[in-house]
């Protein structure tokens, strides 16, 4: 089983490397990627998209199954897909480029840096956070996405009335991270998380009949 998982990850890495080695795909992907700049301390969506529009952010977007569909569905909004893994971010960028949509860009970075430091206060219309790695072992605690600091900065950066959507397949993780969002001052919202059954991971879990734990958190007006 373990060997199968490692084998699958290796195949994905090889696929990512292959795609980026193809000049045409690479050119398409590079156009979708926000360029990393050591002096970049802020993200300015109007400068990126050339217009002022509501901005939605997916954290840990994987290969973009959800965000590409969502961006196509809402052309009047702009979207940033944040992905830490360089290999996955490249596959994601090529897929975004091939989808031919102009309201989506890929940021290859640690979402904690983006949310905690680079986004303006009250500037985000929605966060989508689906199936973040739970990193259950204590020695991996530094990799965990959800902390009180992240929750406080999700609160800070959301526009009043805007929502952060969260889903996980791990019951214990849900019971840890949902209260963190409550404690940050966010209020549980009745709206269903639009990606909870539509991301790449979600589709596999739904097909396998596994439970998904989802919640939506609104910043008070
Ligand atoms: C389990 S996958 C889920 C991918 C996608 N959301 C889905 O549901 O199909 C988690 C993703 O989050 C990314 N990730 C983990 N920590 C991150 C971080 N701090 N910033 C940005 N992306 C992160 C991983 O590289 C991985 O692609």
PDB file of N, CA and C in Angstrom, residues 122-215:
ATOM      1  N   UNK A 122      -9.377  43.282   4.683  1.00  0.00           N
ATOM      2  CA  UNK A 122     -10.722  43.373   4.074  1.00  0.00           C
ATOM      3  C   UNK A 122     -10.677  43.435   2.547  1.00  0.00           C
ATOM      4  N   UNK A 123      -9.883  42.565   1.938  1.00  0.00           N
ATOM      5  CA  UNK A 123      -9.726  42.637   0.477  1.00  0.00           C
ATOM      6  C   UNK A 123     -10.201  41.367  -0.246  1.00  0.00           C
ATOM      7  N   UNK A 124     -10.538  40.302   0.493  1.00  0.00           N
ATOM      8  CA  UNK A 124     -10.801  39.007  -0.147  1.00  0.00           C
ATOM      9  C   UNK A 124     -12.294  38.670  -0.074  1.00  0.00           C
ATOM     10  N   UNK A 125     -12.868  38.266  -1.198  1.00  0.00           N
ATOM     11  CA  UNK A 125     -14.310  37.954  -1.253  1.00  0.00           C
ATOM     12  C   UNK A 125     -14.616  36.534  -0.812  1.00  0.00           C
ATOM     13  N   UNK A 126     -13.660  35.613  -0.954  1.00  0.00           N
ATOM     14  CA  UNK A 126     -13.871  34.242  -0.460  1.00  0.00           C
ATOM     15  C   UNK A 126     -12.530  33.517  -0.398  1.00  0.00           C
ATOM     16  N   UNK A 127     -12.379  32.704   0.631  1.00  0.00           N
ATOM     17  CA  UNK A 127     -11.281  31.736   0.676  1.00  0.00           C
ATOM     18  C   UNK A 127     -11.882  30.353   0.492  1.00  0.00           C
ATOM     19  N   UNK A 128     -11.203  29.514  -0.278  1.00  0.00           N
ATOM     20  CA  UNK A 128     -11.569  28.107  -0.432  1.00  0.00           C
ATOM     21  C   UNK A 128     -10.390  27.278   0.076  1.00  0.00           C
ATOM     22  N   UNK A 129     -10.652  26.453   1.073  1.00  0.00           N
ATOM     23  CA  UNK A 129      -9.567  25.641   1.650  1.00  0.00           C
ATOM     24  C   UNK A 129     -10.084  24.207   1.759  1.00  0.00           C
ATOM     25  N   UNK A 130      -9.696  23.388   0.794  1.00  0.00           N
ATOM     26  CA  UNK A 130     -10.262  22.049   0.717  1.00  0.00           C
ATOM     27  C   UNK A 130      -9.191  20.973   0.878  1.00  0.00           C
ATOM     28  N   UNK A 131      -9.394  20.121   1.861  1.00  0.00           N
ATOM     29  CA  UNK A 131      -8.538  18.966   2.114  1.00  0.00           C
ATOM     30  C   UNK A 131      -7.078  19.357   2.346  1.00  0.00           C
ATOM     31  N   UNK A 132      -6.860  20.300   3.285  1.00  0.00           N
ATOM     32  CA  UNK A 132      -5.472  20.623   3.632  1.00  0.00           C
ATOM     33  C   UNK A 132      -4.835  19.410   4.317  1.00  0.00           C
ATOM     34  N   UNK A 133      -3.540  19.219   4.096  1.00  0.00           N
ATOM     35  CA  UNK A 133      -2.856  18.085   4.734  1.00  0.00           C
ATOM     36  C   UNK A 133      -2.967  18.241   6.245  1.00  0.00           C
ATOM     37  N   UNK A 134      -3.405  17.187   6.959  1.00  0.00           N
ATOM     38  CA  UNK A 134      -3.594  17.358   8.415  1.00  0.00           C
ATOM     39  C   UNK A 134      -2.301  17.285   9.236  1.00  0.00           C
ATOM     40  N   UNK A 135      -1.232  16.716   8.679  1.00  0.00           N
ATOM     41  CA  UNK A 135       0.035  16.594   9.411  1.00  0.00           C
ATOM     42  C   UNK A 135      -0.203  16.211  10.866  1.00  0.00           C
ATOM     43  N   UNK A 136      -0.722  14.985  11.112  1.00  0.00           N
ATOM     44  CA  UNK A 136      -1.127  14.629  12.481  1.00  0.00           C
ATOM     45  C   UNK A 136       0.025  14.414  13.460  1.00  0.00           C
ATOM     46  N   UNK A 137       1.239  14.100  12.949  1.00  0.00           N
ATOM     47  CA  UNK A 137       2.320  13.793  13.900  1.00  0.00           C
ATOM     48  C   UNK A 137       2.892  15.078  14.502  1.00  0.00           C
ATOM     49  N   UNK A 138       3.215  15.006  15.786  1.00  0.00           N
ATOM     50  CA  UNK A 138       3.717  16.197  16.497  1.00  0.00           C
ATOM     51  C   UNK A 138       4.977  16.763  15.830  1.00  0.00           C
ATOM     52  N   UNK A 139       5.829  15.862  15.317  1.00  0.00           N
ATOM     53  CA  UNK A 139       7.082  16.358  14.732  1.00  0.00           C
ATOM     54  C   UNK A 139       6.849  17.097  13.405  1.00  0.00           C
ATOM     55  N   UNK A 140       5.624  16.981  12.857  1.00  0.00           N
ATOM     56  CA  UNK A 140       5.311  17.676  11.607  1.00  0.00           C
ATOM     57  C   UNK A 140       4.479  18.940  11.832  1.00  0.00           C
ATOM     58  N   UNK A 141       4.354  19.319  13.114  1.00  0.00           N
ATOM     59  CA  UNK A 141       3.422  20.397  13.463  1.00  0.00           C
ATOM     60  C   UNK A 141       3.733  21.688  12.684  1.00  0.00           C
ATOM     61  N   UNK A 142       5.012  21.908  12.370  1.00  0.00           N
ATOM     62  CA  UNK A 142       5.379  23.166  11.691  1.00  0.00           C
ATOM     63  C   UNK A 142       4.799  23.265  10.269  1.00  0.00           C
ATOM     64  N   UNK A 143       4.404  22.106   9.709  1.00  0.00           N
ATOM     65  CA  UNK A 143       3.840  22.132   8.344  1.00  0.00           C
ATOM     66  C   UNK A 143       2.354  22.458   8.330  1.00  0.00           C
ATOM     67  N   UNK A 144       1.710  22.392   9.513  1.00  0.00           N
ATOM     68  CA  UNK A 144       0.244  22.548   9.512  1.00  0.00           C
ATOM     69  C   UNK A 144      -0.162  23.925   9.023  1.00  0.00           C
ATOM     70  N   UNK A 145      -1.183  23.920   8.175  1.00  0.00           N
ATOM     71  CA  UNK A 145      -1.678  25.188   7.617  1.00  0.00           C
ATOM     72  C   UNK A 145      -2.443  25.971   8.683  1.00  0.00           C
ATOM     73  N   UNK A 146      -3.364  25.299   9.357  1.00  0.00           N
ATOM     74  CA  UNK A 146      -4.267  25.999  10.281  1.00  0.00           C
ATOM     75  C   UNK A 146      -3.608  26.237  11.628  1.00  0.00           C
ATOM     76  N   UNK A 147      -3.507  27.495  11.996  1.00  0.00           N
ATOM     77  CA  UNK A 147      -3.034  27.900  13.317  1.00  0.00           C
ATOM     78  C   UNK A 147      -3.913  29.084  13.728  1.00  0.00           C
ATOM     79  N   UNK A 148      -3.875  29.486  14.996  1.00  0.00           N
ATOM     80  CA  UNK A 148      -4.620  30.696  15.376  1.00  0.00           C
ATOM     81  C   UNK A 148      -4.186  31.910  14.548  1.00  0.00           C
ATOM     82  N   UNK A 149      -2.904  31.975  14.177  1.00  0.00           N
ATOM     83  CA  UNK A 149      -2.424  33.120  13.378  1.00  0.00           C
ATOM     84  C   UNK A 149      -3.067  33.119  11.997  1.00  0.00           C
ATOM     85  N   UNK A 150      -3.120  31.952  11.355  1.00  0.00           N
ATOM     86  CA  UNK A 150      -3.735  31.904  10.024  1.00  0.00           C
ATOM     87  C   UNK A 150      -5.220  32.271  10.134  1.00  0.00           C
ATOM     88  N   UNK A 151      -5.908  31.701  11.133  1.00  0.00           N
ATOM     89  CA  UNK A 151      -7.344  31.988  11.283  1.00  0.00           C
ATOM     90  C   UNK A 151      -7.561  33.495  11.508  1.00  0.00           C
ATOM     91  N   UNK A 152      -6.693  34.109  12.307  1.00  0.00           N
ATOM     92  CA  UNK A 152      -6.829  35.552  12.573  1.00  0.00           C
ATOM     93  C   UNK A 152      -6.614  36.353  11.287  1.00  0.00           C
ATOM     94  N   UNK A 153      -5.706  35.879  10.440  1.00  0.00           N
ATOM     95  CA  UNK A 153      -5.441  36.611   9.194  1.00  0.00           C
ATOM     96  C   UNK A 153      -6.469  36.321   8.109  1.00  0.00           C
ATOM     97  N   UNK A 154      -7.109  35.166   8.178  1.00  0.00           N
ATOM     98  CA  UNK A 154      -8.255  34.932   7.286  1.00  0.00           C
ATOM     99  C   UNK A 154      -9.343  35.937   7.672  1.00  0.00           C
ATOM    100  N   UNK A 155      -9.560  36.075   8.965  1.00  0.00           N
ATOM    101  CA  UNK A 155     -10.546  37.053   9.448  1.00  0.00           C
ATOM    102  C   UNK A 155     -10.143  38.468   8.966  1.00  0.00           C
ATOM    103  N   UNK A 156      -8.903  38.813   9.157  1.00  0.00           N
ATOM    104  CA  UNK A 156      -8.428  40.170   8.808  1.00  0.00           C
ATOM    105  C   UNK A 156      -8.621  40.461   7.325  1.00  0.00           C
ATOM    106  N   UNK A 157      -8.295  39.491   6.476  1.00  0.00           N
ATOM    107  CA  UNK A 157      -8.244  39.779   5.040  1.00  0.00           C
ATOM    108  C   UNK A 157      -9.601  39.625   4.341  1.00  0.00           C
ATOM    109  N   UNK A 158     -10.541  38.891   4.976  1.00  0.00           N
ATOM    110  CA  UNK A 158     -11.873  38.787   4.361  1.00  0.00           C
ATOM    111  C   UNK A 158     -12.564  40.149   4.393  1.00  0.00           C
ATOM    112  N   UNK A 159     -13.341  40.420   3.350  1.00  0.00           N
ATOM    113  CA  UNK A 159     -14.220  41.594   3.394  1.00  0.00           C
ATOM    114  C   UNK A 159     -15.316  41.311   4.423  1.00  0.00           C
ATOM    115  N   UNK A 160     -15.862  42.330   5.075  1.00  0.00           N
ATOM    116  CA  UNK A 160     -16.998  42.088   5.969  1.00  0.00           C
ATOM    117  C   UNK A 160     -18.116  41.388   5.189  1.00  0.00           C
ATOM    118  N   UNK A 161     -18.671  40.329   5.782  1.00  0.00           N
ATOM    119  CA  UNK A 161     -19.746  39.574   5.129  1.00  0.00           C
ATOM    120  C   UNK A 161     -19.244  38.465   4.223  1.00  0.00           C
ATOM    121  N   UNK A 162     -17.936  38.415   3.946  1.00  0.00           N
ATOM    122  CA  UNK A 162     -17.392  37.393   3.029  1.00  0.00           C
ATOM    123  C   UNK A 162     -17.105  36.094   3.802  1.00  0.00           C
ATOM    124  N   UNK A 163     -16.929  35.007   3.045  1.00  0.00           N
ATOM    125  CA  UNK A 163     -16.897  33.663   3.654  1.00  0.00           C
ATOM    126  C   UNK A 163     -15.609  32.904   3.338  1.00  0.00           C
ATOM    127  N   UNK A 164     -15.114  32.174   4.338  1.00  0.00           N
ATOM    128  CA  UNK A 164     -14.050  31.175   4.121  1.00  0.00           C
ATOM    129  C   UNK A 164     -14.706  29.796   4.151  1.00  0.00           C
ATOM    130  N   UNK A 165     -14.509  29.037   3.091  1.00  0.00           N
ATOM    131  CA  UNK A 165     -15.089  27.691   2.976  1.00  0.00           C
ATOM    132  C   UNK A 165     -13.992  26.670   3.263  1.00  0.00           C
ATOM    133  N   UNK A 166     -14.304  25.695   4.118  1.00  0.00           N
ATOM    134  CA  UNK A 166     -13.294  24.717   4.522  1.00  0.00           C
ATOM    135  C   UNK A 166     -13.890  23.309   4.434  1.00  0.00           C
ATOM    136  N   UNK A 167     -13.087  22.354   3.950  1.00  0.00           N
ATOM    137  CA  UNK A 167     -13.532  20.954   3.983  1.00  0.00           C
ATOM    138  C   UNK A 167     -12.333  20.047   4.225  1.00  0.00           C
ATOM    139  N   UNK A 168     -12.599  18.960   4.921  1.00  0.00           N
ATOM    140  CA  UNK A 168     -11.567  17.939   5.155  1.00  0.00           C
ATOM    141  C   UNK A 168     -12.243  16.572   5.206  1.00  0.00           C
ATOM    142  N   UNK A 169     -11.457  15.545   4.987  1.00  0.00           N
ATOM    143  CA  UNK A 169     -11.997  14.176   5.105  1.00  0.00           C
ATOM    144  C   UNK A 169     -11.630  13.577   6.461  1.00  0.00           C
ATOM    145  N   UNK A 170     -10.911  14.345   7.301  1.00  0.00           N
ATOM    146  CA  UNK A 170     -10.407  13.808   8.573  1.00  0.00           C
ATOM    147  C   UNK A 170     -11.236  14.384   9.722  1.00  0.00           C
ATOM    148  N   UNK A 171     -12.056  13.529  10.341  1.00  0.00           N
ATOM    149  CA  UNK A 171     -12.993  14.003  11.371  1.00  0.00           C
ATOM    150  C   UNK A 171     -12.263  14.743  12.506  1.00  0.00           C
ATOM    151  N   UNK A 172     -11.161  14.148  12.996  1.00  0.00           N
ATOM    152  CA  UNK A 172     -10.446  14.766  14.128  1.00  0.00           C
ATOM    153  C   UNK A 172      -9.867  16.124  13.744  1.00  0.00           C
ATOM    154  N   UNK A 173      -9.429  16.223  12.488  1.00  0.00           N
ATOM    155  CA  UNK A 173      -8.860  17.502  12.037  1.00  0.00           C
ATOM    156  C   UNK A 173      -9.963  18.558  11.962  1.00  0.00           C
ATOM    157  N   UNK A 174     -11.139  18.151  11.478  1.00  0.00           N
ATOM    158  CA  UNK A 174     -12.276  19.089  11.430  1.00  0.00           C
ATOM    159  C   UNK A 174     -12.581  19.599  12.831  1.00  0.00           C
ATOM    160  N   UNK A 175     -12.527  18.696  13.808  1.00  0.00           N
ATOM    161  CA  UNK A 175     -12.893  19.135  15.160  1.00  0.00           C
ATOM    162  C   UNK A 175     -11.802  20.004  15.783  1.00  0.00           C
ATOM    163  N   UNK A 176     -10.636  20.067  15.138  1.00  0.00           N
ATOM    164  CA  UNK A 176      -9.579  20.975  15.596  1.00  0.00           C
ATOM    165  C   UNK A 176      -9.662  22.321  14.879  1.00  0.00           C
ATOM    166  N   UNK A 177      -9.834  22.264  13.551  1.00  0.00           N
ATOM    167  CA  UNK A 177      -9.688  23.520  12.782  1.00  0.00           C
ATOM    168  C   UNK A 177     -10.979  24.347  12.757  1.00  0.00           C
ATOM    169  N   UNK A 178     -12.145  23.720  12.811  1.00  0.00           N
ATOM    170  CA  UNK A 178     -13.369  24.526  12.786  1.00  0.00           C
ATOM    171  C   UNK A 178     -13.440  25.430  14.028  1.00  0.00           C
ATOM    172  N   UNK A 179     -13.153  24.898  15.246  1.00  0.00           N
ATOM    173  CA  UNK A 179     -13.156  25.786  16.415  1.00  0.00           C
ATOM    174  C   UNK A 179     -12.107  26.908  16.338  1.00  0.00           C
ATOM    175  N   UNK A 180     -10.987  26.645  15.633  1.00  0.00           N
ATOM    176  CA  UNK A 180      -9.980  27.719  15.465  1.00  0.00           C
ATOM    177  C   UNK A 180     -10.582  28.895  14.698  1.00  0.00           C
ATOM    178  N   UNK A 181     -11.387  28.557  13.696  1.00  0.00           N
ATOM    179  CA  UNK A 181     -12.028  29.608  12.888  1.00  0.00           C
ATOM    180  C   UNK A 181     -13.085  30.342  13.723  1.00  0.00           C
ATOM    181  N   UNK A 182     -13.844  29.582  14.531  1.00  0.00           N
ATOM    182  CA  UNK A 182     -14.832  30.217  15.425  1.00  0.00           C
ATOM    183  C   UNK A 182     -14.104  31.180  16.374  1.00  0.00           C
ATOM    184  N   UNK A 183     -12.986  30.705  16.939  1.00  0.00           N
ATOM    185  CA  UNK A 183     -12.276  31.498  17.946  1.00  0.00           C
ATOM    186  C   UNK A 183     -11.704  32.784  17.349  1.00  0.00           C
ATOM    187  N   UNK A 184     -11.474  32.784  16.039  1.00  0.00           N
ATOM    188  CA  UNK A 184     -10.947  33.991  15.385  1.00  0.00           C
ATOM    189  C   UNK A 184     -12.036  35.048  15.198  1.00  0.00           C
ATOM    190  N   UNK A 185     -13.292  34.698  15.491  1.00  0.00           N
ATOM    191  CA  UNK A 185     -14.382  35.681  15.376  1.00  0.00           C
ATOM    192  C   UNK A 185     -15.271  35.457  14.170  1.00  0.00           C
ATOM    193  N   UNK A 186     -14.991  34.390  13.419  1.00  0.00           N
ATOM    194  CA  UNK A 186     -15.827  34.091  12.250  1.00  0.00           C
ATOM    195  C   UNK A 186     -17.095  33.370  12.704  1.00  0.00           C
ATOM    196  N   UNK A 187     -18.181  33.596  11.976  1.00  0.00           N
ATOM    197  CA  UNK A 187     -19.484  33.045  12.357  1.00  0.00           C
ATOM    198  C   UNK A 187     -19.839  31.929  11.371  1.00  0.00           C
ATOM    199  N   UNK A 188     -20.329  30.808  11.855  1.00  0.00           N
ATOM    200  CA  UNK A 188     -20.717  29.722  10.937  1.00  0.00           C
ATOM    201  C   UNK A 188     -21.827  30.192  10.003  1.00  0.00           C
ATOM    202  N   UNK A 189     -21.668  29.913   8.730  1.00  0.00           N
ATOM    203  CA  UNK A 189     -22.647  30.355   7.731  1.00  0.00           C
ATOM    204  C   UNK A 189     -23.388  29.143   7.181  1.00  0.00           C
ATOM    205  N   UNK A 190     -24.616  29.380   6.719  1.00  0.00           N
ATOM    206  CA  UNK A 190     -25.443  28.272   6.218  1.00  0.00           C
ATOM    207  C   UNK A 190     -25.014  27.849   4.805  1.00  0.00           C
ATOM    208  N   UNK A 191     -24.338  28.719   4.051  1.00  0.00           N
ATOM    209  CA  UNK A 191     -23.960  28.402   2.670  1.00  0.00           C
ATOM    210  C   UNK A 191     -23.081  27.156   2.608  1.00  0.00           C
ATOM    211  N   UNK A 192     -23.390  26.250   1.704  1.00  0.00           N
ATOM    212  CA  UNK A 192     -22.551  25.066   1.523  1.00  0.00           C
ATOM    213  C   UNK A 192     -21.227  25.471   0.878  1.00  0.00           C
ATOM    214  N   UNK A 193     -20.153  24.784   1.251  1.00  0.00           N
ATOM    215  CA  UNK A 193     -18.851  25.059   0.637  1.00  0.00           C
ATOM    216  C   UNK A 193     -18.880  24.579  -0.811  1.00  0.00           C
ATOM    217  N   UNK A 194     -18.702  25.498  -1.785  1.00  0.00           N
ATOM    218  CA  UNK A 194     -18.920  25.096  -3.181  1.00  0.00           C
ATOM    219  C   UNK A 194     -17.928  24.061  -3.710  1.00  0.00           C
ATOM    220  N   UNK A 195     -16.741  23.973  -3.074  1.00  0.00           N
ATOM    221  CA  UNK A 195     -15.756  23.016  -3.588  1.00  0.00           C
ATOM    222  C   UNK A 195     -15.710  21.718  -2.819  1.00  0.00           C
ATOM    223  N   UNK A 196     -16.517  21.586  -1.773  1.00  0.00           N
ATOM    224  CA  UNK A 196     -16.368  20.435  -0.867  1.00  0.00           C
ATOM    225  C   UNK A 196     -16.544  19.099  -1.585  1.00  0.00           C
ATOM    226  N   UNK A 197     -17.274  19.121  -2.711  1.00  0.00           N
ATOM    227  CA  UNK A 197     -17.435  17.854  -3.445  1.00  0.00           C
ATOM    228  C   UNK A 197     -16.879  17.954  -4.863  1.00  0.00           C
ATOM    229  N   UNK A 198     -16.129  19.046  -5.133  1.00  0.00           N
ATOM    230  CA  UNK A 198     -15.726  19.268  -6.533  1.00  0.00           C
ATOM    231  C   UNK A 198     -14.216  19.324  -6.762  1.00  0.00           C
ATOM    232  N   UNK A 199     -13.415  19.249  -5.708  1.00  0.00           N
ATOM    233  CA  UNK A 199     -11.967  19.258  -5.952  1.00  0.00           C
ATOM    234  C   UNK A 199     -11.540  17.865  -6.406  1.00  0.00           C
ATOM    235  N   UNK A 200     -10.271  17.746  -6.803  1.00  0.00           N
ATOM    236  CA  UNK A 200      -9.760  16.440  -7.219  1.00  0.00           C
ATOM    237  C   UNK A 200      -9.889  15.421  -6.092  1.00  0.00           C
ATOM    238  N   UNK A 201      -9.483  15.816  -4.881  1.00  0.00           N
ATOM    239  CA  UNK A 201      -9.572  14.903  -3.739  1.00  0.00           C
ATOM    240  C   UNK A 201     -11.026  14.574  -3.436  1.00  0.00           C
ATOM    241  N   UNK A 202     -11.882  15.619  -3.421  1.00  0.00           N
ATOM    242  CA  UNK A 202     -13.291  15.423  -3.059  1.00  0.00           C
ATOM    243  C   UNK A 202     -13.933  14.391  -3.978  1.00  0.00           C
ATOM    244  N   UNK A 203     -13.621  14.496  -5.270  1.00  0.00           N
ATOM    245  CA  UNK A 203     -14.258  13.568  -6.224  1.00  0.00           C
ATOM    246  C   UNK A 203     -13.898  12.130  -5.889  1.00  0.00           C
ATOM    247  N   UNK A 204     -12.639  11.926  -5.483  1.00  0.00           N
ATOM    248  CA  UNK A 204     -12.222  10.553  -5.120  1.00  0.00           C
ATOM    249  C   UNK A 204     -12.939  10.094  -3.853  1.00  0.00           C
ATOM    250  N   UNK A 205     -13.037  10.994  -2.851  1.00  0.00           N
ATOM    251  CA  UNK A 205     -13.688  10.608  -1.585  1.00  0.00           C
ATOM    252  C   UNK A 205     -15.166  10.325  -1.797  1.00  0.00           C
ATOM    253  N   UNK A 206     -15.812  11.167  -2.584  1.00  0.00           N
ATOM    254  CA  UNK A 206     -17.245  10.974  -2.846  1.00  0.00           C
ATOM    255  C   UNK A 206     -17.444   9.632  -3.556  1.00  0.00           C
ATOM    256  N   UNK A 207     -16.599   9.377  -4.578  1.00  0.00           N
ATOM    257  CA  UNK A 207     -16.731   8.130  -5.338  1.00  0.00           C
ATOM    258  C   UNK A 207     -16.513   6.919  -4.440  1.00  0.00           C
ATOM    259  N   UNK A 208     -15.640   7.080  -3.430  1.00  0.00           N
ATOM    260  CA  UNK A 208     -15.359   5.946  -2.530  1.00  0.00           C
ATOM    261  C   UNK A 208     -16.363   5.894  -1.378  1.00  0.00           C
ATOM    262  N   UNK A 209     -17.338   6.808  -1.360  1.00  0.00           N
ATOM    263  CA  UNK A 209     -18.361   6.818  -0.309  1.00  0.00           C
ATOM    264  C   UNK A 209     -17.832   7.275   1.039  1.00  0.00           C
ATOM    265  N   UNK A 210     -16.700   8.011   1.052  1.00  0.00           N
ATOM    266  CA  UNK A 210     -16.118   8.472   2.329  1.00  0.00           C
ATOM    267  C   UNK A 210     -16.798   9.757   2.786  1.00  0.00           C
ATOM    268  N   UNK A 211     -16.903   9.979   4.100  1.00  0.00           N
ATOM    269  CA  UNK A 211     -17.547  11.208   4.569  1.00  0.00           C
ATOM    270  C   UNK A 211     -16.638  12.431   4.385  1.00  0.00           C
ATOM    271  N   UNK A 212     -17.271  13.570   4.162  1.00  0.00           N
ATOM    272  CA  UNK A 212     -16.543  14.837   4.029  1.00  0.00           C
ATOM    273  C   UNK A 212     -17.095  15.770   5.104  1.00  0.00           C
ATOM    274  N   UNK A 213     -16.210  16.463   5.792  1.00  0.00           N
ATOM    275  CA  UNK A 213     -16.625  17.390   6.844  1.00  0.00           C
ATOM    276  C   UNK A 213     -16.365  18.804   6.325  1.00  0.00           C
ATOM    277  N   UNK A 214     -17.448  19.564   6.146  1.00  0.00           N
ATOM    278  CA  UNK A 214     -17.292  20.898   5.546  1.00  0.00           C
ATOM    279  C   UNK A 214     -17.992  21.929   6.411  1.00  0.00           C
ATOM    280  N   UNK A 215     -17.463  23.141   6.395  1.00  0.00           N
ATOM    281  CA  UNK A 215     -18.114  24.241   7.111  1.00  0.00           C
ATOM    282  C   UNK A 215     -17.755  25.550   6.415  1.00  0.00           C
TER     283      UNK A 215
END
